[in-house]
Amino acid sequence: MKPTQALIALATIVYAAPVVEQTKALTPPLAELDTHFEHHNKRCGKDKPPFLGRFPFANETYNQLTDGTPCRNVTMIYARGSRQAGNVGKANNTGPALFNSLADRIGLENLAVQGVTYKARRRDYIFKGGCNEGSKTMAKLINQAASQCPDTKIVIAGYSQGAQLLHKAAKNVTAGVTQHIAAAVTLGYPEKPMGKIAASRSLSVCRPGDSFCDKTIPWKPFVPFVGAPLWWFLTMLDTHGDYNENATAVANWIADRVTNIG
C-alpha cells in the first residue's frame, strides 16, 4: 500500500468512529422523550401538548372552561364575529391575536380561553342585534366560570356580532357574578353600557373609518349600502376586519385590570 493511501485509510478510521458514537448520544430513547413531555400531558389533560411557540393560541376553537382544564388565574370568555371559524376565529383574527398578546403580558400558564359556540350568521347581526341563543350561551359560560373557578378573574370580550352577544349576556348575569368580571371589551361595535359592569372595567374599541362601529351609517334596513361607492364599502370592510391590530393595546388594558395574579 502506498503511503498516501495508508494515511487516507487511517484518517477515515479516526474520524468515522466518533461520528457513530455522537449520533447514538444525540438519540434519546422513547422513554426519555415520554418523561420530558410528561408535565405537558398532565397539564393539558385530554388535550394535545400545548404549542409553546411565539403564538401559542393558534387554533380556531378553545374550550378551556369546559374541557377539564384546571382553573387558571384569568379566564377569557370570547365571542367571535360573524362567519368566523371555530368558536374564536382563525389564528390571524381578532380573538387569537388578543389571547396571544394577553398571554405575553400575564403568562400563558395564567390564562384560560373559552370561546362562545353559536351560529354566527350575518342576518342575526343585522336584524336581531346578535344571536339570542349565542348570548344565552355566553351568559351561561360567565356563570359557570364564576361558580367553577371562584378565584379566577373573568374577562369577557366580543368582536362585531360577538360584541352584541356580550352586551346581551352582561345584562343577564347577576350583580354577584358581575363582581367576578375584571374586564369587559367590545371591538367593532358602538359603545354602550355593558350591563352592570363598572365603566372603569369596560372598554369599547372602534377603529377610525369603521362605519359599522361609529354609527355613521344606518342599520335598518341595510339598503343604504346600495348607493354607496364600492371603494368606500370595501375599505370599510377592511377596516372593520383589522381589530387584530389593536390586540396589544387591548391586552395591556386588560392586564392592568387583572394584576396581582398568581
PDB file of C-alpha atoms in Angstrom:
ATOM      1  CA  MET A   1       0.000   0.000   0.000  1.00  0.00           C
ATOM      2  CA  LYS A   2       1.292   3.431  -0.898  1.00  0.00           C
ATOM      3  CA  PRO A   3       1.968   5.915   1.945  1.00  0.00           C
ATOM      4  CA  THR A   4      -0.745   8.283   0.698  1.00  0.00           C
ATOM      5  CA  GLN A   5      -3.357   5.540   0.644  1.00  0.00           C
ATOM      6  CA  ALA A   6      -2.345   4.444   4.127  1.00  0.00           C
ATOM      7  CA  LEU A   7      -2.789   7.962   5.507  1.00  0.00           C
ATOM      8  CA  ILE A   8      -6.228   8.299   3.919  1.00  0.00           C
ATOM      9  CA  ALA A   9      -7.332   4.960   5.342  1.00  0.00           C
ATOM     10  CA  LEU A  10      -6.069   5.917   8.812  1.00  0.00           C
ATOM     11  CA  ALA A  11      -7.857   9.284   8.690  1.00  0.00           C
ATOM     12  CA  THR A  12     -11.090   7.568   7.714  1.00  0.00           C
ATOM     13  CA  ILE A  13     -10.895   5.263  10.719  1.00  0.00           C
ATOM     14  CA  VAL A  14     -10.035   8.081  13.137  1.00  0.00           C
ATOM     15  CA  TYR A  15     -12.871  10.418  12.063  1.00  0.00           C
ATOM     16  CA  ALA A  16     -15.550   7.827  11.434  1.00  0.00           C
ATOM     17  CA  ALA A  17     -15.640   6.263  14.890  1.00  0.00           C
ATOM     18  CA  PRO A  18     -16.550   9.410  16.908  1.00  0.00           C
ATOM     19  CA  VAL A  19     -19.374  10.276  14.491  1.00  0.00           C
ATOM     20  CA  VAL A  20     -21.102   6.967  15.199  1.00  0.00           C
ATOM     21  CA  GLU A  21     -20.807   7.478  18.962  1.00  0.00           C
ATOM     22  CA  GLN A  22     -22.046  11.073  18.731  1.00  0.00           C
ATOM     23  CA  THR A  23     -25.109  10.056  16.746  1.00  0.00           C
ATOM     24  CA  LYS A  24     -26.019   7.481  19.370  1.00  0.00           C
ATOM     25  CA  ALA A  25     -25.582  10.026  22.150  1.00  0.00           C
ATOM     26  CA  LEU A  26     -27.954  12.511  20.487  1.00  0.00           C
ATOM     27  CA  THR A  27     -30.763   9.990  20.054  1.00  0.00           C
ATOM     28  CA  PRO A  28     -32.593   9.616  23.402  1.00  0.00           C
ATOM     29  CA  PRO A  29     -34.728   6.522  23.929  1.00  0.00           C
ATOM     30  CA  LEU A  30     -38.517   6.887  23.691  1.00  0.00           C
ATOM     31  CA  ALA A  31     -38.842   6.515  27.443  1.00  0.00           C
ATOM     32  CA  GLU A  32     -36.788   9.679  27.949  1.00  0.00           C
ATOM     33  CA  LEU A  33     -38.947  11.593  25.473  1.00  0.00           C
ATOM     34  CA  ASP A  34     -42.095  10.456  27.291  1.00  0.00           C
ATOM     35  CA  THR A  35     -40.620  11.668  30.577  1.00  0.00           C
ATOM     36  CA  HIS A  36     -39.680  15.014  29.015  1.00  0.00           C
ATOM     37  CA  PHE A  37     -43.232  15.708  27.823  1.00  0.00           C
ATOM     38  CA  GLU A  38     -44.998  14.163  30.807  1.00  0.00           C
ATOM     39  CA  HIS A  39     -45.645  17.506  32.514  1.00  0.00           C
ATOM     40  CA  HIS A  40     -47.200  18.879  29.323  1.00  0.00           C
ATOM     41  CA  ASN A  41     -49.575  15.932  29.071  1.00  0.00           C
ATOM     42  CA  LYS A  42     -50.600  16.247  32.720  1.00  0.00           C
ATOM     43  CA  ARG A  43     -51.116  19.981  32.388  1.00  0.00           C
ATOM     44  CA  CYS A  44     -53.417  19.709  29.395  1.00  0.00           C
ATOM     45  CA  GLY A  45     -55.461  16.684  30.376  1.00  0.00           C
ATOM     46  CA  LYS A  46     -57.067  15.260  27.246  1.00  0.00           C
ATOM     47  CA  ASP A  47     -55.685  17.986  25.011  1.00  0.00           C
ATOM     48  CA  LYS A  48     -52.571  17.722  22.880  1.00  0.00           C
ATOM     49  CA  PRO A  49     -49.361  19.110  24.428  1.00  0.00           C
ATOM     50  CA  PRO A  50     -49.514  22.914  24.209  1.00  0.00           C
ATOM     51  CA  PHE A  51     -47.894  24.778  21.366  1.00  0.00           C
ATOM     52  CA  LEU A  52     -45.272  26.884  23.102  1.00  0.00           C
ATOM     53  CA  GLY A  53     -44.145  28.986  20.165  1.00  0.00           C
ATOM     54  CA  ARG A  54     -44.373  32.740  19.762  1.00  0.00           C
ATOM     55  CA  PHE A  55     -48.140  32.489  19.204  1.00  0.00           C
ATOM     56  CA  PRO A  56     -49.388  29.686  21.469  1.00  0.00           C
ATOM     57  CA  PHE A  57     -53.076  30.341  20.726  1.00  0.00           C
ATOM     58  CA  ALA A  58     -53.157  29.240  17.098  1.00  0.00           C
ATOM     59  CA  ASN A  59     -56.315  27.109  16.981  1.00  0.00           C
ATOM     60  CA  GLU A  60     -59.836  28.070  15.902  1.00  0.00           C
ATOM     61  CA  THR A  61     -61.563  26.541  18.927  1.00  0.00           C
ATOM     62  CA  TYR A  62     -60.836  26.797  22.647  1.00  0.00           C
ATOM     63  CA  ASN A  63     -62.921  25.310  25.468  1.00  0.00           C
ATOM     64  CA  GLN A  64     -60.612  25.598  28.461  1.00  0.00           C
ATOM     65  CA  LEU A  65     -63.517  26.249  30.823  1.00  0.00           C
ATOM     66  CA  THR A  66     -65.492  23.159  29.796  1.00  0.00           C
ATOM     67  CA  ASP A  67     -62.868  20.591  28.729  1.00  0.00           C
ATOM     68  CA  GLY A  68     -61.410  19.824  32.146  1.00  0.00           C
ATOM     69  CA  THR A  69     -58.527  22.292  32.044  1.00  0.00           C
ATOM     70  CA  PRO A  70     -57.674  23.269  35.651  1.00  0.00           C
ATOM     71  CA  CYS A  71     -58.796  26.715  36.782  1.00  0.00           C
ATOM     72  CA  ARG A  72     -56.337  29.462  35.961  1.00  0.00           C
ATOM     73  CA  ASN A  73     -55.899  32.947  37.345  1.00  0.00           C
ATOM     74  CA  VAL A  74     -57.623  34.591  34.376  1.00  0.00           C
ATOM     75  CA  THR A  75     -60.472  33.165  32.293  1.00  0.00           C
ATOM     76  CA  MET A  76     -61.215  34.848  28.966  1.00  0.00           C
ATOM     77  CA  ILE A  77     -64.694  34.231  27.536  1.00  0.00           C
ATOM     78  CA  TYR A  78     -64.678  35.394  23.933  1.00  0.00           C
ATOM     79  CA  ALA A  79     -67.387  35.699  21.265  1.00  0.00           C
ATOM     80  CA  ARG A  80     -66.165  35.804  17.659  1.00  0.00           C
ATOM     81  CA  GLY A  81     -67.630  37.799  14.781  1.00  0.00           C
ATOM     82  CA  SER A  82     -69.996  36.733  12.016  1.00  0.00           C
ATOM     83  CA  ARG A  83     -68.933  33.734   9.930  1.00  0.00           C
ATOM     84  CA  GLN A  84     -65.569  33.377  11.669  1.00  0.00           C
ATOM     85  CA  ALA A  85     -64.206  29.859  12.074  1.00  0.00           C
ATOM     86  CA  GLY A  86     -64.451  27.602  15.129  1.00  0.00           C
ATOM     87  CA  ASN A  87     -65.559  29.405  18.265  1.00  0.00           C
ATOM     88  CA  VAL A  88     -62.805  32.066  18.393  1.00  0.00           C
ATOM     89  CA  GLY A  89     -61.815  32.595  14.744  1.00  0.00           C
ATOM     90  CA  LYS A  90     -58.655  31.833  12.793  1.00  0.00           C
ATOM     91  CA  ALA A  91     -55.168  32.435  14.163  1.00  0.00           C
ATOM     92  CA  ASN A  92     -54.878  35.853  12.494  1.00  0.00           C
ATOM     93  CA  ASN A  93     -58.326  37.027  13.597  1.00  0.00           C
ATOM     94  CA  THR A  94     -59.059  39.366  16.486  1.00  0.00           C
ATOM     95  CA  GLY A  95     -59.609  36.709  19.156  1.00  0.00           C
ATOM     96  CA  PRO A  96     -56.402  34.658  18.911  1.00  0.00           C
ATOM     97  CA  ALA A  97     -54.377  37.849  18.406  1.00  0.00           C
ATOM     98  CA  LEU A  98     -55.813  39.165  21.673  1.00  0.00           C
ATOM     99  CA  PHE A  99     -55.198  35.891  23.548  1.00  0.00           C
ATOM    100  CA  ASN A 100     -51.568  35.781  22.451  1.00  0.00           C
ATOM    101  CA  SER A 101     -50.937  39.403  23.396  1.00  0.00           C
ATOM    102  CA  LEU A 102     -52.511  38.886  26.810  1.00  0.00           C
ATOM    103  CA  ALA A 103     -50.510  35.683  27.362  1.00  0.00           C
ATOM    104  CA  ASP A 104     -47.367  37.692  26.631  1.00  0.00           C
ATOM    105  CA  ARG A 105     -48.305  40.092  29.429  1.00  0.00           C
ATOM    106  CA  ILE A 106     -49.587  37.794  32.167  1.00  0.00           C
ATOM    107  CA  GLY A 107     -48.019  34.445  31.266  1.00  0.00           C
ATOM    108  CA  LEU A 108     -49.520  31.596  29.278  1.00  0.00           C
ATOM    109  CA  GLU A 109     -49.935  29.475  32.400  1.00  0.00           C
ATOM    110  CA  ASN A 110     -52.232  32.132  33.902  1.00  0.00           C
ATOM    111  CA  LEU A 111     -54.725  32.310  31.020  1.00  0.00           C
ATOM    112  CA  ALA A 112     -57.625  30.023  30.116  1.00  0.00           C
ATOM    113  CA  VAL A 113     -59.619  30.776  26.961  1.00  0.00           C
ATOM    114  CA  GLN A 114     -63.219  29.763  26.360  1.00  0.00           C
ATOM    115  CA  GLY A 115     -64.918  30.564  23.070  1.00  0.00           C
ATOM    116  CA  VAL A 116     -68.669  31.030  22.696  1.00  0.00           C
ATOM    117  CA  THR A 117     -70.086  28.472  20.277  1.00  0.00           C
ATOM    118  CA  TYR A 118     -73.011  29.906  18.321  1.00  0.00           C
ATOM    119  CA  LYS A 119     -74.347  30.286  14.776  1.00  0.00           C
ATOM    120  CA  ALA A 120     -72.544  33.446  13.754  1.00  0.00           C
ATOM    121  CA  ARG A 121     -74.895  34.374  10.919  1.00  0.00           C
ATOM    122  CA  ARG A 122     -74.830  37.818   9.382  1.00  0.00           C
ATOM    123  CA  ARG A 123     -78.619  38.071   9.307  1.00  0.00           C
ATOM    124  CA  ASP A 124     -78.715  37.786  13.098  1.00  0.00           C
ATOM    125  CA  TYR A 125     -76.175  40.597  13.343  1.00  0.00           C
ATOM    126  CA  ILE A 126     -78.211  42.826  11.034  1.00  0.00           C
ATOM    127  CA  PHE A 127     -81.787  42.102  12.038  1.00  0.00           C
ATOM    128  CA  LYS A 128     -81.648  40.715  15.599  1.00  0.00           C
ATOM    129  CA  GLY A 129     -78.819  42.659  17.175  1.00  0.00           C
ATOM    130  CA  GLY A 130     -76.896  39.412  17.620  1.00  0.00           C
ATOM    131  CA  CYS A 131     -77.801  35.754  18.006  1.00  0.00           C
ATOM    132  CA  ASN A 132     -80.103  35.355  21.017  1.00  0.00           C
ATOM    133  CA  GLU A 133     -79.064  31.755  21.671  1.00  0.00           C
ATOM    134  CA  GLY A 134     -75.427  32.817  21.489  1.00  0.00           C
ATOM    135  CA  SER A 135     -75.932  35.500  24.128  1.00  0.00           C
ATOM    136  CA  LYS A 136     -77.607  32.941  26.411  1.00  0.00           C
ATOM    137  CA  THR A 137     -74.656  30.612  25.899  1.00  0.00           C
ATOM    138  CA  MET A 138     -72.239  33.398  26.785  1.00  0.00           C
ATOM    139  CA  ALA A 139     -74.158  34.270  29.951  1.00  0.00           C
ATOM    140  CA  LYS A 140     -74.150  30.596  30.928  1.00  0.00           C
ATOM    141  CA  LEU A 141     -70.367  30.424  30.463  1.00  0.00           C
ATOM    142  CA  ILE A 142     -69.869  33.535  32.601  1.00  0.00           C
ATOM    143  CA  ASN A 143     -71.962  31.973  35.365  1.00  0.00           C
ATOM    144  CA  GLN A 144     -70.041  28.708  35.047  1.00  0.00           C
ATOM    145  CA  ALA A 145     -66.677  30.462  35.311  1.00  0.00           C
ATOM    146  CA  ALA A 146     -67.780  32.294  38.460  1.00  0.00           C
ATOM    147  CA  SER A 147     -69.025  29.121  40.180  1.00  0.00           C
ATOM    148  CA  GLN A 148     -66.494  26.603  38.864  1.00  0.00           C
ATOM    149  CA  CYS A 149     -63.438  28.825  39.367  1.00  0.00           C
ATOM    150  CA  PRO A 150     -64.417  31.309  42.095  1.00  0.00           C
ATOM    151  CA  ASP A 151     -60.908  32.743  42.354  1.00  0.00           C
ATOM    152  CA  THR A 152     -60.422  33.335  38.628  1.00  0.00           C
ATOM    153  CA  LYS A 153     -60.653  36.832  37.211  1.00  0.00           C
ATOM    154  CA  ILE A 154     -63.148  36.740  34.364  1.00  0.00           C
ATOM    155  CA  VAL A 155     -62.513  38.725  31.200  1.00  0.00           C
ATOM    156  CA  ILE A 156     -65.289  38.899  28.617  1.00  0.00           C
ATOM    157  CA  ALA A 157     -64.700  40.131  25.096  1.00  0.00           C
ATOM    158  CA  GLY A 158     -66.531  40.178  21.795  1.00  0.00           C
ATOM    159  CA  TYR A 159     -65.818  41.293  18.264  1.00  0.00           C
ATOM    160  CA  SER A 160     -68.543  42.606  15.928  1.00  0.00           C
ATOM    161  CA  GLN A 161     -71.559  40.284  16.401  1.00  0.00           C
ATOM    162  CA  GLY A 162     -69.684  38.829  19.359  1.00  0.00           C
ATOM    163  CA  ALA A 163     -69.879  42.292  20.939  1.00  0.00           C
ATOM    164  CA  GLN A 164     -73.647  42.197  20.513  1.00  0.00           C
ATOM    165  CA  LEU A 165     -73.684  38.891  22.381  1.00  0.00           C
ATOM    166  CA  LEU A 166     -71.567  40.389  25.146  1.00  0.00           C
ATOM    167  CA  HIS A 167     -73.980  43.273  25.698  1.00  0.00           C
ATOM    168  CA  LYS A 168     -76.961  40.927  25.937  1.00  0.00           C
ATOM    169  CA  ALA A 169     -75.120  38.452  28.150  1.00  0.00           C
ATOM    170  CA  ALA A 170     -73.892  41.165  30.530  1.00  0.00           C
ATOM    171  CA  LYS A 171     -77.498  42.197  31.159  1.00  0.00           C
ATOM    172  CA  ASN A 172     -78.446  38.657  32.134  1.00  0.00           C
ATOM    173  CA  VAL A 173     -75.924  37.877  34.862  1.00  0.00           C
ATOM    174  CA  THR A 174     -76.478  38.780  38.489  1.00  0.00           C
ATOM    175  CA  ALA A 175     -74.705  41.540  40.362  1.00  0.00           C
ATOM    176  CA  GLY A 176     -72.847  38.876  42.330  1.00  0.00           C
ATOM    177  CA  VAL A 177     -71.494  37.237  39.189  1.00  0.00           C
ATOM    178  CA  THR A 178     -70.668  40.638  37.716  1.00  0.00           C
ATOM    179  CA  GLN A 179     -68.255  41.191  40.602  1.00  0.00           C
ATOM    180  CA  HIS A 180     -66.113  38.382  39.186  1.00  0.00           C
ATOM    181  CA  ILE A 181     -65.739  40.208  35.855  1.00  0.00           C
ATOM    182  CA  ALA A 182     -62.455  42.101  35.954  1.00  0.00           C
ATOM    183  CA  ALA A 183     -62.653  43.459  32.406  1.00  0.00           C
ATOM    184  CA  ALA A 184     -65.107  43.629  29.511  1.00  0.00           C
ATOM    185  CA  VAL A 185     -64.109  44.597  25.973  1.00  0.00           C
ATOM    186  CA  THR A 186     -66.042  45.106  22.755  1.00  0.00           C
ATOM    187  CA  LEU A 187     -64.332  45.590  19.412  1.00  0.00           C
ATOM    188  CA  GLY A 188     -66.000  46.855  16.253  1.00  0.00           C
ATOM    189  CA  TYR A 189     -69.336  47.717  17.854  1.00  0.00           C
ATOM    190  CA  PRO A 190     -70.834  51.019  19.086  1.00  0.00           C
ATOM    191  CA  GLU A 191     -70.085  51.964  22.671  1.00  0.00           C
ATOM    192  CA  LYS A 192     -72.859  51.458  25.218  1.00  0.00           C
ATOM    193  CA  PRO A 193     -73.141  50.363  28.857  1.00  0.00           C
ATOM    194  CA  MET A 194     -72.257  46.702  29.452  1.00  0.00           C
ATOM    195  CA  GLY A 195     -74.909  45.558  31.868  1.00  0.00           C
ATOM    196  CA  LYS A 196     -73.918  46.158  35.490  1.00  0.00           C
ATOM    197  CA  ILE A 197     -70.180  46.216  34.766  1.00  0.00           C
ATOM    198  CA  ALA A 198     -68.491  49.395  36.010  1.00  0.00           C
ATOM    199  CA  ALA A 199     -67.281  51.846  33.392  1.00  0.00           C
ATOM    200  CA  SER A 200     -63.741  51.552  34.778  1.00  0.00           C
ATOM    201  CA  ARG A 201     -63.768  47.871  33.811  1.00  0.00           C
ATOM    202  CA  SER A 202     -65.339  48.400  30.381  1.00  0.00           C
ATOM    203  CA  LEU A 203     -63.630  49.223  27.095  1.00  0.00           C
ATOM    204  CA  SER A 204     -65.128  49.805  23.655  1.00  0.00           C
ATOM    205  CA  VAL A 205     -62.673  49.875  20.743  1.00  0.00           C
ATOM    206  CA  CYS A 206     -63.701  51.498  17.474  1.00  0.00           C
ATOM    207  CA  ARG A 207     -61.189  51.915  14.639  1.00  0.00           C
ATOM    208  CA  PRO A 208     -61.282  55.186  12.657  1.00  0.00           C
ATOM    209  CA  GLY A 209     -63.172  54.608   9.439  1.00  0.00           C
ATOM    210  CA  ASP A 210     -65.185  51.656  10.744  1.00  0.00           C
ATOM    211  CA  SER A 211     -68.700  52.810   9.944  1.00  0.00           C
ATOM    212  CA  PHE A 212     -70.136  49.629  11.441  1.00  0.00           C
ATOM    213  CA  CYS A 213     -68.757  50.805  14.765  1.00  0.00           C
ATOM    214  CA  ASP A 214     -69.070  54.587  14.757  1.00  0.00           C
ATOM    215  CA  LYS A 215     -72.715  54.542  13.615  1.00  0.00           C
ATOM    216  CA  THR A 216     -72.105  56.762  10.579  1.00  0.00           C
ATOM    217  CA  ILE A 217     -74.414  54.530   8.533  1.00  0.00           C
ATOM    218  CA  PRO A 218     -77.979  53.494   9.464  1.00  0.00           C
ATOM    219  CA  TRP A 219     -78.519  49.808  10.169  1.00  0.00           C
ATOM    220  CA  LYS A 220     -82.151  49.015   9.488  1.00  0.00           C
ATOM    221  CA  PRO A 221     -82.837  48.452   6.725  1.00  0.00           C
ATOM    222  CA  PHE A 222     -79.473  47.557   5.239  1.00  0.00           C
ATOM    223  CA  VAL A 223     -80.244  49.237   1.904  1.00  0.00           C
ATOM    224  CA  PRO A 224     -78.130  52.433   2.336  1.00  0.00           C
ATOM    225  CA  PHE A 225     -75.171  50.444   1.016  1.00  0.00           C
ATOM    226  CA  VAL A 226     -76.826  50.216  -2.404  1.00  0.00           C
ATOM    227  CA  GLY A 227     -75.985  53.797  -3.236  1.00  0.00           C
ATOM    228  CA  ALA A 228     -72.564  53.813  -1.564  1.00  0.00           C
ATOM    229  CA  PRO A 229     -69.379  53.839  -3.670  1.00  0.00           C
ATOM    230  CA  LEU A 230     -67.913  50.351  -3.917  1.00  0.00           C
ATOM    231  CA  TRP A 231     -64.419  51.505  -2.923  1.00  0.00           C
ATOM    232  CA  TRP A 232     -65.800  53.064   0.274  1.00  0.00           C
ATOM    233  CA  PHE A 233     -67.689  49.910   1.189  1.00  0.00           C
ATOM    234  CA  LEU A 234     -64.670  47.653   0.595  1.00  0.00           C
ATOM    235  CA  THR A 235     -62.376  49.984   2.551  1.00  0.00           C
ATOM    236  CA  MET A 236     -64.821  49.999   5.438  1.00  0.00           C
ATOM    237  CA  LEU A 237     -64.952  46.190   5.436  1.00  0.00           C
ATOM    238  CA  ASP A 238     -61.145  46.051   5.578  1.00  0.00           C
ATOM    239  CA  THR A 239     -61.097  48.486   8.482  1.00  0.00           C
ATOM    240  CA  HIS A 240     -63.762  46.502  10.324  1.00  0.00           C
ATOM    241  CA  GLY A 241     -61.662  43.368   9.915  1.00  0.00           C
ATOM    242  CA  ASP A 242     -58.423  44.860  11.249  1.00  0.00           C
ATOM    243  CA  TYR A 243     -59.064  44.769  15.005  1.00  0.00           C
ATOM    244  CA  ASN A 244     -56.282  42.234  15.401  1.00  0.00           C
ATOM    245  CA  GLU A 245     -54.030  45.289  15.082  1.00  0.00           C
ATOM    246  CA  ASN A 246     -55.475  46.587  18.371  1.00  0.00           C
ATOM    247  CA  ALA A 247     -54.661  43.369  20.225  1.00  0.00           C
ATOM    248  CA  THR A 248     -51.551  44.610  22.037  1.00  0.00           C
ATOM    249  CA  ALA A 249     -53.147  47.817  23.316  1.00  0.00           C
ATOM    250  CA  VAL A 250     -56.275  45.983  24.450  1.00  0.00           C
ATOM    251  CA  ALA A 251     -54.213  43.256  26.131  1.00  0.00           C
ATOM    252  CA  ASN A 252     -52.257  45.905  28.042  1.00  0.00           C
ATOM    253  CA  TRP A 253     -55.514  47.468  29.229  1.00  0.00           C
ATOM    254  CA  ILE A 254     -56.826  44.078  30.365  1.00  0.00           C
ATOM    255  CA  ALA A 255     -53.543  43.181  32.075  1.00  0.00           C
ATOM    256  CA  ASP A 256     -53.748  46.364  34.137  1.00  0.00           C
ATOM    257  CA  ARG A 257     -57.107  45.138  35.482  1.00  0.00           C
ATOM    258  CA  VAL A 258     -56.040  41.609  36.331  1.00  0.00           C
ATOM    259  CA  THR A 259     -52.818  42.483  38.128  1.00  0.00           C
ATOM    260  CA  ASN A 260     -51.542  40.772  41.269  1.00  0.00           C
ATOM    261  CA  ILE A 261     -52.299  37.340  39.829  1.00  0.00           C
ATOM    262  CA  GLY A 262     -50.633  34.165  40.912  1.00  0.00           C
TER     263      GLY A 262
END
